PDB file of C-alpha atoms in Angstrom:
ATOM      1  CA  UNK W  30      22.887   1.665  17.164  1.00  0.00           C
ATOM      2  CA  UNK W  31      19.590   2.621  18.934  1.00  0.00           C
ATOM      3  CA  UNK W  32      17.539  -0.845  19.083  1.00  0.00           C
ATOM      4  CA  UNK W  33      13.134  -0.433  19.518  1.00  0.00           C
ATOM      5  CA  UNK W  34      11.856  -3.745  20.492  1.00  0.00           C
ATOM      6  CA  UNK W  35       7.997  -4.435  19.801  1.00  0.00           C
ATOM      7  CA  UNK W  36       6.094  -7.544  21.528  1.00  0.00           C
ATOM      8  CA  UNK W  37       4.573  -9.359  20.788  1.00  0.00           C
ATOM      9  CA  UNK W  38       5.759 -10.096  16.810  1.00  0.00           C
ATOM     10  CA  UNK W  39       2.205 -12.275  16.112  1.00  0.00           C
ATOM     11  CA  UNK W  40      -0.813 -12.262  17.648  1.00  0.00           C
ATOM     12  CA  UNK W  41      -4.219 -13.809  16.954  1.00  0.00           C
ATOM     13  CA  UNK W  42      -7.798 -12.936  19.214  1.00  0.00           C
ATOM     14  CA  UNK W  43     -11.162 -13.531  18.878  1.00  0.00           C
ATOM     15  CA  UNK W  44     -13.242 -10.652  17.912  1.00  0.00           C
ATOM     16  CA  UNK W  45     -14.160  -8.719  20.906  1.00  0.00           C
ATOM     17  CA  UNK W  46     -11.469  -8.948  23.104  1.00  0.00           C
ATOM     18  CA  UNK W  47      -8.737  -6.362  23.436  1.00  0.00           C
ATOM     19  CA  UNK W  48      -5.195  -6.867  22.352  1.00  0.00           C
ATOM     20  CA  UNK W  49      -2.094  -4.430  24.233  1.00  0.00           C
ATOM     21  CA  UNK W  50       1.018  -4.046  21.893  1.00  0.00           C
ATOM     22  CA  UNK W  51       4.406  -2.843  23.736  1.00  0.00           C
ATOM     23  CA  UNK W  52       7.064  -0.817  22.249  1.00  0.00           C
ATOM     24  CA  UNK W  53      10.600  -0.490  24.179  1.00  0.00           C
ATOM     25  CA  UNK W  54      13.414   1.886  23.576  1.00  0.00           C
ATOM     26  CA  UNK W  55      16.271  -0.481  24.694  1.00  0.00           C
ATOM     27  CA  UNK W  56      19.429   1.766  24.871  1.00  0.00           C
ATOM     28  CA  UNK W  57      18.224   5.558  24.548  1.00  0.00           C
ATOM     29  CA  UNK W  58      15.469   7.611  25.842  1.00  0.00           C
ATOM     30  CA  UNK W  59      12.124   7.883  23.432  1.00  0.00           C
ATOM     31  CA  UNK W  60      11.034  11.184  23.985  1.00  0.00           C
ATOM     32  CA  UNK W  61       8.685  10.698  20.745  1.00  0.00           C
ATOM     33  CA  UNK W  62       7.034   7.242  19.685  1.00  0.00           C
ATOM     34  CA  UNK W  63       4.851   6.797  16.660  1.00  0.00           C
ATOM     35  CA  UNK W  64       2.736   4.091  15.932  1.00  0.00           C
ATOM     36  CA  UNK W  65       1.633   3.050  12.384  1.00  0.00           C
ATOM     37  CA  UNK W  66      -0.728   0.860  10.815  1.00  0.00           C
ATOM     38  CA  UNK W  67       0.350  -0.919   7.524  1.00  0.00           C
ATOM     39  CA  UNK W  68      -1.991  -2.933   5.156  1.00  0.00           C
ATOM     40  CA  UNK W  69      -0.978  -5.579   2.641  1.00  0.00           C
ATOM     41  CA  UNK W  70       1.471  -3.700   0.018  1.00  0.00           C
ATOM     42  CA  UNK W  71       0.251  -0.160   1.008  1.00  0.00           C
ATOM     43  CA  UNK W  72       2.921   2.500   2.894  1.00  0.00           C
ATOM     44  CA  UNK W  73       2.811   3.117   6.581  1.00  0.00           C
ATOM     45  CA  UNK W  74       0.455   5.393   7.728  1.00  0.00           C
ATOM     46  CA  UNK W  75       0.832   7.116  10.999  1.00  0.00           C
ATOM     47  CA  UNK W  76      -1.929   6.609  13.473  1.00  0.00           C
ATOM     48  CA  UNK W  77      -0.810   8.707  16.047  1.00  0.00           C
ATOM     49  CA  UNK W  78       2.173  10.260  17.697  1.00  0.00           C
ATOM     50  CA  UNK W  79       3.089  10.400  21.509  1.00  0.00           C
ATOM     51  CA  UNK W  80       5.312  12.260  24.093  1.00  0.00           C
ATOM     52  CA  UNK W  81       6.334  11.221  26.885  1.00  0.00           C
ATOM     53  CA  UNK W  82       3.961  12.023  29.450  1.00  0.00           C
ATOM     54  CA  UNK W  83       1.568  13.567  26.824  1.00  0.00           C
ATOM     55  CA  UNK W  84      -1.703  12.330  25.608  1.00  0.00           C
ATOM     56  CA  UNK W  85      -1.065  10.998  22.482  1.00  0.00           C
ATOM     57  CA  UNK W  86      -2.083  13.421  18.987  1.00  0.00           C
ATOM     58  CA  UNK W  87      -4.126  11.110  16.605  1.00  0.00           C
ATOM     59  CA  UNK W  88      -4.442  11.425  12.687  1.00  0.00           C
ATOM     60  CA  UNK W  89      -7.605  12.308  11.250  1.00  0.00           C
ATOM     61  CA  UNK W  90      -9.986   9.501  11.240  1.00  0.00           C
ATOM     62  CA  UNK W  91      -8.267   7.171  14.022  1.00  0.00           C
ATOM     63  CA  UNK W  92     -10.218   6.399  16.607  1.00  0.00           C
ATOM     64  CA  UNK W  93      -8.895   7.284  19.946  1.00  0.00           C
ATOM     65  CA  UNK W  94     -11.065   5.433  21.812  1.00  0.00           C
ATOM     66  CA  UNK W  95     -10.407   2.399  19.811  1.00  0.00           C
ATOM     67  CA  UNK W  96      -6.216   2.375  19.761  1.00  0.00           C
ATOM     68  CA  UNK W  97      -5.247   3.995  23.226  1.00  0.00           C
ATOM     69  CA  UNK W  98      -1.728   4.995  23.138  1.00  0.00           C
ATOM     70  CA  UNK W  99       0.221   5.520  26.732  1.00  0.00           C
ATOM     71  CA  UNK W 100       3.554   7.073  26.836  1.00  0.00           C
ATOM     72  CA  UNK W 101       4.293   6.920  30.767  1.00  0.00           C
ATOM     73  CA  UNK W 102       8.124   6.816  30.990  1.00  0.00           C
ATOM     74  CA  UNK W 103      10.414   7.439  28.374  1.00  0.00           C
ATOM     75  CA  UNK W 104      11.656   3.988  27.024  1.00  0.00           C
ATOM     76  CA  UNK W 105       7.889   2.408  26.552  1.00  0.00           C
ATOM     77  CA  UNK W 106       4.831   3.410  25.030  1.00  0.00           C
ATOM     78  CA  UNK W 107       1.925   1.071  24.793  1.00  0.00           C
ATOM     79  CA  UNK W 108      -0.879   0.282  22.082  1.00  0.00           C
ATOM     80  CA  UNK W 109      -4.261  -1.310  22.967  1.00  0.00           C
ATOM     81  CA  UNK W 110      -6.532  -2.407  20.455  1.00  0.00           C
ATOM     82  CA  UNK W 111     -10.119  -1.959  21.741  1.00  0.00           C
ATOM     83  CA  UNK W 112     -12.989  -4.776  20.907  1.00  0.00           C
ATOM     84  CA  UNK W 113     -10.827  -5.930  18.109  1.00  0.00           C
ATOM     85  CA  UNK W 114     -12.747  -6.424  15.516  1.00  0.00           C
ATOM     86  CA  UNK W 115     -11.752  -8.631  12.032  1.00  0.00           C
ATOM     87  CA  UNK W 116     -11.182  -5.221  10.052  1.00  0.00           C
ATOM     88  CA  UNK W 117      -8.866  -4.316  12.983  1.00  0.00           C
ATOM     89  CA  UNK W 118      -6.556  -7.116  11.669  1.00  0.00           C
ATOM     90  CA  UNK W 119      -3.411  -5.222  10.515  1.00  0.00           C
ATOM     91  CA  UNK W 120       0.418  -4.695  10.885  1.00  0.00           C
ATOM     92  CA  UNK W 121       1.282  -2.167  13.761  1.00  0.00           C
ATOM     93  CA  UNK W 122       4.784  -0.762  13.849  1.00  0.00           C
ATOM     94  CA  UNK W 123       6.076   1.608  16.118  1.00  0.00           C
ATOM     95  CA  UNK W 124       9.002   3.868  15.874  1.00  0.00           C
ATOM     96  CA  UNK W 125      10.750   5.651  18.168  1.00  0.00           C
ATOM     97  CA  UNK W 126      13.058   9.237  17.840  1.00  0.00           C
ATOM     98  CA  UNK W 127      15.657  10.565  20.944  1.00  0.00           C
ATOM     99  CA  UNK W 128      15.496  13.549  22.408  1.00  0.00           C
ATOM    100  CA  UNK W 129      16.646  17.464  20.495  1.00  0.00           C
ATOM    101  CA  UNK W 130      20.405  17.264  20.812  1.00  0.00           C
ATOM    102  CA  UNK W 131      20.874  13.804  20.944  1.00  0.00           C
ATOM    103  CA  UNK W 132      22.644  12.751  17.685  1.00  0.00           C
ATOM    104  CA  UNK W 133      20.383  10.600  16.564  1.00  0.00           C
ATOM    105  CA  UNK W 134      17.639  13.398  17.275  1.00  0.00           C
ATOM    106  CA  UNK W 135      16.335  13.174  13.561  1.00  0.00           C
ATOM    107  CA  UNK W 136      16.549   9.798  13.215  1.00  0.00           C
ATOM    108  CA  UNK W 137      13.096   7.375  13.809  1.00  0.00           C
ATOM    109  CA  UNK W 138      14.229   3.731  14.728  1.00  0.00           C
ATOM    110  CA  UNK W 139      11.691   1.436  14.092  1.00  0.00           C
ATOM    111  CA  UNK W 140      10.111  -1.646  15.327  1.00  0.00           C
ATOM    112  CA  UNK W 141       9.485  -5.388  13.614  1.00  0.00           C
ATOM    113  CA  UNK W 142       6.153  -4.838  14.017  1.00  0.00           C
ATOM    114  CA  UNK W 143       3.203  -7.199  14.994  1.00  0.00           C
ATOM    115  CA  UNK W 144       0.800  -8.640  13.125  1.00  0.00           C
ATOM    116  CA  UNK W 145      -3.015  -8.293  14.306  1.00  0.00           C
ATOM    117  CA  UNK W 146      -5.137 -11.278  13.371  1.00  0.00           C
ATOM    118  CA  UNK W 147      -8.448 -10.958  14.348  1.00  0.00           C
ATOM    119  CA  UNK W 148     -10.921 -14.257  14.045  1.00  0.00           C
TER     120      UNK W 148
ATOM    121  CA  UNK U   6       0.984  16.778   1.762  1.00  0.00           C
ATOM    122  CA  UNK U   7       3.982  15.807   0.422  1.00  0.00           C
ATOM    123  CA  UNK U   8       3.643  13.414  -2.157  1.00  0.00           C
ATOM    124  CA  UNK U   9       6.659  10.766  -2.489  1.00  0.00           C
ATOM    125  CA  UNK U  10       6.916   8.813  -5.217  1.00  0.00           C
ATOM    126  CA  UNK U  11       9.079   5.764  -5.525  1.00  0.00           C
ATOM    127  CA  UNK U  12       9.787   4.163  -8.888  1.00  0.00           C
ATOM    128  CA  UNK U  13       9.956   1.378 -10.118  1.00  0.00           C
ATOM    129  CA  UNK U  14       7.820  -0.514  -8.125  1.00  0.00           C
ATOM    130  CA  UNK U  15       8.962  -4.014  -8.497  1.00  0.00           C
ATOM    131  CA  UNK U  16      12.770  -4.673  -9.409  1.00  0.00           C
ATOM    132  CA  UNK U  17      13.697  -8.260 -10.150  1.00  0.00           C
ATOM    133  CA  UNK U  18      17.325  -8.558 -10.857  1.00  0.00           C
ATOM    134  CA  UNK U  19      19.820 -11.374 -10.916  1.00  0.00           C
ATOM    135  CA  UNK U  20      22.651 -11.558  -8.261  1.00  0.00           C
ATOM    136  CA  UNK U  21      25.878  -9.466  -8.998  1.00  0.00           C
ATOM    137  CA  UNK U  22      23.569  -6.700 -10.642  1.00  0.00           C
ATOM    138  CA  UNK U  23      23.450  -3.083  -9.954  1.00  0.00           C
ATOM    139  CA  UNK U  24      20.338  -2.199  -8.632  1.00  0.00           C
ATOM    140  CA  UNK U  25      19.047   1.370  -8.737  1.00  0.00           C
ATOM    141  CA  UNK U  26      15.679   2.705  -6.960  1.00  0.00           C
ATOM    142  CA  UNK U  27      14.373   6.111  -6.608  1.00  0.00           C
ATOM    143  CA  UNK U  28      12.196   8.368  -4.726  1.00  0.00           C
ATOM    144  CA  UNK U  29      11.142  11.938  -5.353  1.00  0.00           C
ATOM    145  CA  UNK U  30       9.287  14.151  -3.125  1.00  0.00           C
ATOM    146  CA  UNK U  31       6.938  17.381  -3.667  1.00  0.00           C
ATOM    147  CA  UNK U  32       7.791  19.101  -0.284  1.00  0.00           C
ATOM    148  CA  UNK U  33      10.881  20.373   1.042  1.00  0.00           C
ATOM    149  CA  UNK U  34      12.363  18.167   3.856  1.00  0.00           C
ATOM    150  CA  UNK U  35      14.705  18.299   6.295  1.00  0.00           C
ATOM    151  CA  UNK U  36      15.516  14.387   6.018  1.00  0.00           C
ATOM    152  CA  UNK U  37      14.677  11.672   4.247  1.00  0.00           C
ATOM    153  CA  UNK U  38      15.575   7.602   5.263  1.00  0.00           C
ATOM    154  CA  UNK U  39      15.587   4.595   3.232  1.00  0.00           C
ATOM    155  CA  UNK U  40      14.289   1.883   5.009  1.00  0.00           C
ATOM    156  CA  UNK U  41      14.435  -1.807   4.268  1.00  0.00           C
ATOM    157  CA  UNK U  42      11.400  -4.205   5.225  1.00  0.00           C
ATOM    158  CA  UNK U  43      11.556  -7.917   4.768  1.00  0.00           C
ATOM    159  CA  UNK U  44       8.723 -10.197   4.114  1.00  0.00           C
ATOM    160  CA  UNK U  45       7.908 -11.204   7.836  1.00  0.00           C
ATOM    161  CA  UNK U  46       7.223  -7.531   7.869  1.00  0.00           C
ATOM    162  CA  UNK U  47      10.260  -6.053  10.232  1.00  0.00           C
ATOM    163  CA  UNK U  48      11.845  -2.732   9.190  1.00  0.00           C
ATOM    164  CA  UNK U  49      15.227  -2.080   9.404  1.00  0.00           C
ATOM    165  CA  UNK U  50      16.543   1.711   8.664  1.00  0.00           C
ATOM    166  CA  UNK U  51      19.432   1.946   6.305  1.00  0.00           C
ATOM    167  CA  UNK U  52      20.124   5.600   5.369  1.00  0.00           C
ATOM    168  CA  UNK U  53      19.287   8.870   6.636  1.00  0.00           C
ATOM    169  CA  UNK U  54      20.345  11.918   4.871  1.00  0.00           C
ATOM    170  CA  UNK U  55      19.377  15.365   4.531  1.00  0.00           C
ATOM    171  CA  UNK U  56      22.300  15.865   1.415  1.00  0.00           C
ATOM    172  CA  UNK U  57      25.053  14.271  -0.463  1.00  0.00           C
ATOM    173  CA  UNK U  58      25.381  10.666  -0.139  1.00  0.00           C
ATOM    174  CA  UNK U  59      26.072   8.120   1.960  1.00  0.00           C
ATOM    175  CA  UNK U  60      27.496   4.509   1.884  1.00  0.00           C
ATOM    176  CA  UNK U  61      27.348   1.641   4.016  1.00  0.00           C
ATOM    177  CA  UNK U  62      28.774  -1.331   2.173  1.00  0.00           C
ATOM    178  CA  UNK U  63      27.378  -2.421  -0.596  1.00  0.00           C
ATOM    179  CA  UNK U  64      24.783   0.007  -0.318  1.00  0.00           C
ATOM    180  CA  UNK U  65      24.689   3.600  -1.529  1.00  0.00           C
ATOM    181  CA  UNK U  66      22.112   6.478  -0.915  1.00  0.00           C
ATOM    182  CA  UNK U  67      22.253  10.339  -2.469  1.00  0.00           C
ATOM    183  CA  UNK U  68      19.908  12.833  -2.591  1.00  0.00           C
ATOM    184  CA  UNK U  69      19.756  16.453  -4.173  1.00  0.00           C
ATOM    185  CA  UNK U  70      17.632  18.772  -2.422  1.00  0.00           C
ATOM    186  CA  UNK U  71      17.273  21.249  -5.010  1.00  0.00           C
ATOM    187  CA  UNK U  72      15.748  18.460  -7.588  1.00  0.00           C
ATOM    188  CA  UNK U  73      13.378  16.542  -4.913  1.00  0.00           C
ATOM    189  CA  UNK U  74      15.158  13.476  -5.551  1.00  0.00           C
ATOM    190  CA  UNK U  75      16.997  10.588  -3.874  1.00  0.00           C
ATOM    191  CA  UNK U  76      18.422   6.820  -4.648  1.00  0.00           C
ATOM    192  CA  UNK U  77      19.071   4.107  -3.396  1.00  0.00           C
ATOM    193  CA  UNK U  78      21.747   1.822  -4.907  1.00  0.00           C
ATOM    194  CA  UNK U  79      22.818  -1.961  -4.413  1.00  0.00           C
ATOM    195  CA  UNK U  80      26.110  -2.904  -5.753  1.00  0.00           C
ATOM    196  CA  UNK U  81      26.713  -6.375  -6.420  1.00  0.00           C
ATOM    197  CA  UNK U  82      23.426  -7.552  -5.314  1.00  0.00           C
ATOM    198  CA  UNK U  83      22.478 -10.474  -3.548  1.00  0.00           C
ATOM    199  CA  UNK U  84      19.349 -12.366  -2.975  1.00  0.00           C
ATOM    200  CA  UNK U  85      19.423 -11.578   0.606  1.00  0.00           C
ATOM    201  CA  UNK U  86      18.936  -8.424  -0.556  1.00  0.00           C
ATOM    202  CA  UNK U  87      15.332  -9.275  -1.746  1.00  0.00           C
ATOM    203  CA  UNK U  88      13.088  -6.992   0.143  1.00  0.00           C
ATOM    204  CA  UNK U  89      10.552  -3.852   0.083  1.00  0.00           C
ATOM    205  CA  UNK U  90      12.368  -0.862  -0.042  1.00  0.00           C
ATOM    206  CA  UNK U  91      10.773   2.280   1.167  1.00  0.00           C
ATOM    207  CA  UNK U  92      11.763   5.816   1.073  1.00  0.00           C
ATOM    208  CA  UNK U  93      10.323   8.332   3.962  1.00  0.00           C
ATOM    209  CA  UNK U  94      10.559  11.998   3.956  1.00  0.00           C
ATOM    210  CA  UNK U  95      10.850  13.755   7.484  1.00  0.00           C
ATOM    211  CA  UNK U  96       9.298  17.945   6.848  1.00  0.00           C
ATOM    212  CA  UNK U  97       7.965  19.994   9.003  1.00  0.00           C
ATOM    213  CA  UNK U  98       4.088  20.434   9.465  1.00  0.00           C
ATOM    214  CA  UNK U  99       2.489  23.720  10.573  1.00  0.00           C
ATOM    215  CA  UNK U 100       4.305  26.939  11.615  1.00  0.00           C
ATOM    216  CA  UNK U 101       6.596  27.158  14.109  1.00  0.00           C
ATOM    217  CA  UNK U 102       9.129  24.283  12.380  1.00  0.00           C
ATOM    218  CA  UNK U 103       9.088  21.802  15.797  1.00  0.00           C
ATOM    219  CA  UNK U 104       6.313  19.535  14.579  1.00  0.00           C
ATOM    220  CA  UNK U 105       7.835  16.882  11.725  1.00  0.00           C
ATOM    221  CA  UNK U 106       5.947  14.441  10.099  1.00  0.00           C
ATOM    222  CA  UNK U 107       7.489  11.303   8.236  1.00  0.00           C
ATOM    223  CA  UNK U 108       5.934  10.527   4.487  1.00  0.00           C
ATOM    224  CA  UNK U 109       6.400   7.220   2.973  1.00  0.00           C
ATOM    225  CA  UNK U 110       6.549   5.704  -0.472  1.00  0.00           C
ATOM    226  CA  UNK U 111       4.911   2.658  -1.502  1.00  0.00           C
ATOM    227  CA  UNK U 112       7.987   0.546  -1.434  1.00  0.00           C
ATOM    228  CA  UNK U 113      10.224  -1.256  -4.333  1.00  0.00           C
ATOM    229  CA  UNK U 114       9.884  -4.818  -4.187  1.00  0.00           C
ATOM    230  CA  UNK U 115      12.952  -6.064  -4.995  1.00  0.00           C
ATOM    231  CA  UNK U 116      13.609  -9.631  -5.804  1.00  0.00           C
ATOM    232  CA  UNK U 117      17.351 -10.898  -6.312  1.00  0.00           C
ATOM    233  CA  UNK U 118      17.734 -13.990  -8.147  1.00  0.00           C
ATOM    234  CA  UNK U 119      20.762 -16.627  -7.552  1.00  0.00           C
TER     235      UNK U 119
END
């Protein structure tokens, strides 16, 4: 099956400093990535969503300043955390869906994640 | 919105049981996926199904469209099955019906014990 590798799985800054969280498409072309935020025992929520080649469309109240999302080619899409700041700490997941047509075209493969710690 | 709501929330069985979790939804949908997340945190998608059922081993999925409502069944369960089980809905947003959106539960917590 379709296989979305995230890197780095852990990952622990000092305040301040910016943090860049890779997503990969590994055997099919991501025309679509989404990237979600996850708190301790609370659902996904969906931060933003990005096309390839498209700026990325945010949800209400995410800063796009503060997560910038690049989609330049069609099997990686990047997140960078900003002046990561303690309250940034978090789980990030991205997921990833083909293109219309494909047969997995409604299907979103996700991610392990990676967990933000920020001192 | 569509509001999905997974019951129960924690499910602590004992190996060999049948485990049942559910989800219902308050929006139509043109998919929905169960999706399995262990504790390090990495997700793993199981089932996605837009009617019927669906089974992959031990593990069983159905929905009905016209009630809102899916499941998710373990048979003969196993503590390796312990995990957070989440349901996600994928509907359409806005006119047009090309922009989807994917809703999640709150997970089941389910913890299988030898």
């Amino acid at each position: 099956g379709a296989v979305v590798s995230q890197h780095p799985s852990r990952v622990i800054c000092k305040s301040g400093t910016s943090v860049k969280i890779e997503c990969r498409s590994l055997d099919f072309q991501a025309t679509t990535m989404f990237w979600y935020r996850q708190f301790p025992k609370q659902s996904l929520m969906l931060m933003a969503t990005s096309n390839e080649g498209s700026k990325a469309t945010y949800e209400q109240g995410v800063e796009k300043d503060k997560f910038l999302i690049n989609h330049a080619s069609l099997t990686l899409s990047t997140l960078t955390v900003t002046s990561a700041h303690p309250e940034d700490s978090s789980f990030y997941i991205c997921s990833a869906s083909g293109p219309t047509g494909w047969q997995g075209a409604r299907i979103q493969y996700f991610g392990a994640g990676t967990r933000l710690s920020v001192l | 919105k569509n509001e999905v709501e997974q019951s129960p929330q924690n499910l602590t069985a004992q190996e060999g049981e049948f485990i049942t979790i559910n989800c219902s939804y308050s929006v139509g949908i043109s998919a929905l996926h169960w999706l399995q997340q262990h504790p390090g945190g990495g997700i793993v998608s199981l089932f996605m199904l837009s009617s019927g059922k669906k089974k992959h081993g031990r593990l069983i999925a159905t929905i009905n469209i016209q009630e809102k409502h899916s499941s998710l069944h373990i048979t003969a369960s196993h503590p390796r099955d312990s995990a957070v089980y989440i349901c996600a809905v994928r509907w359409a947003v806005g006119s047009g019906g090309s922009n989807y959106k994917l809703t999640f539960g709150k997970g089941t917590l389910l913890t299988v014990n030898p």
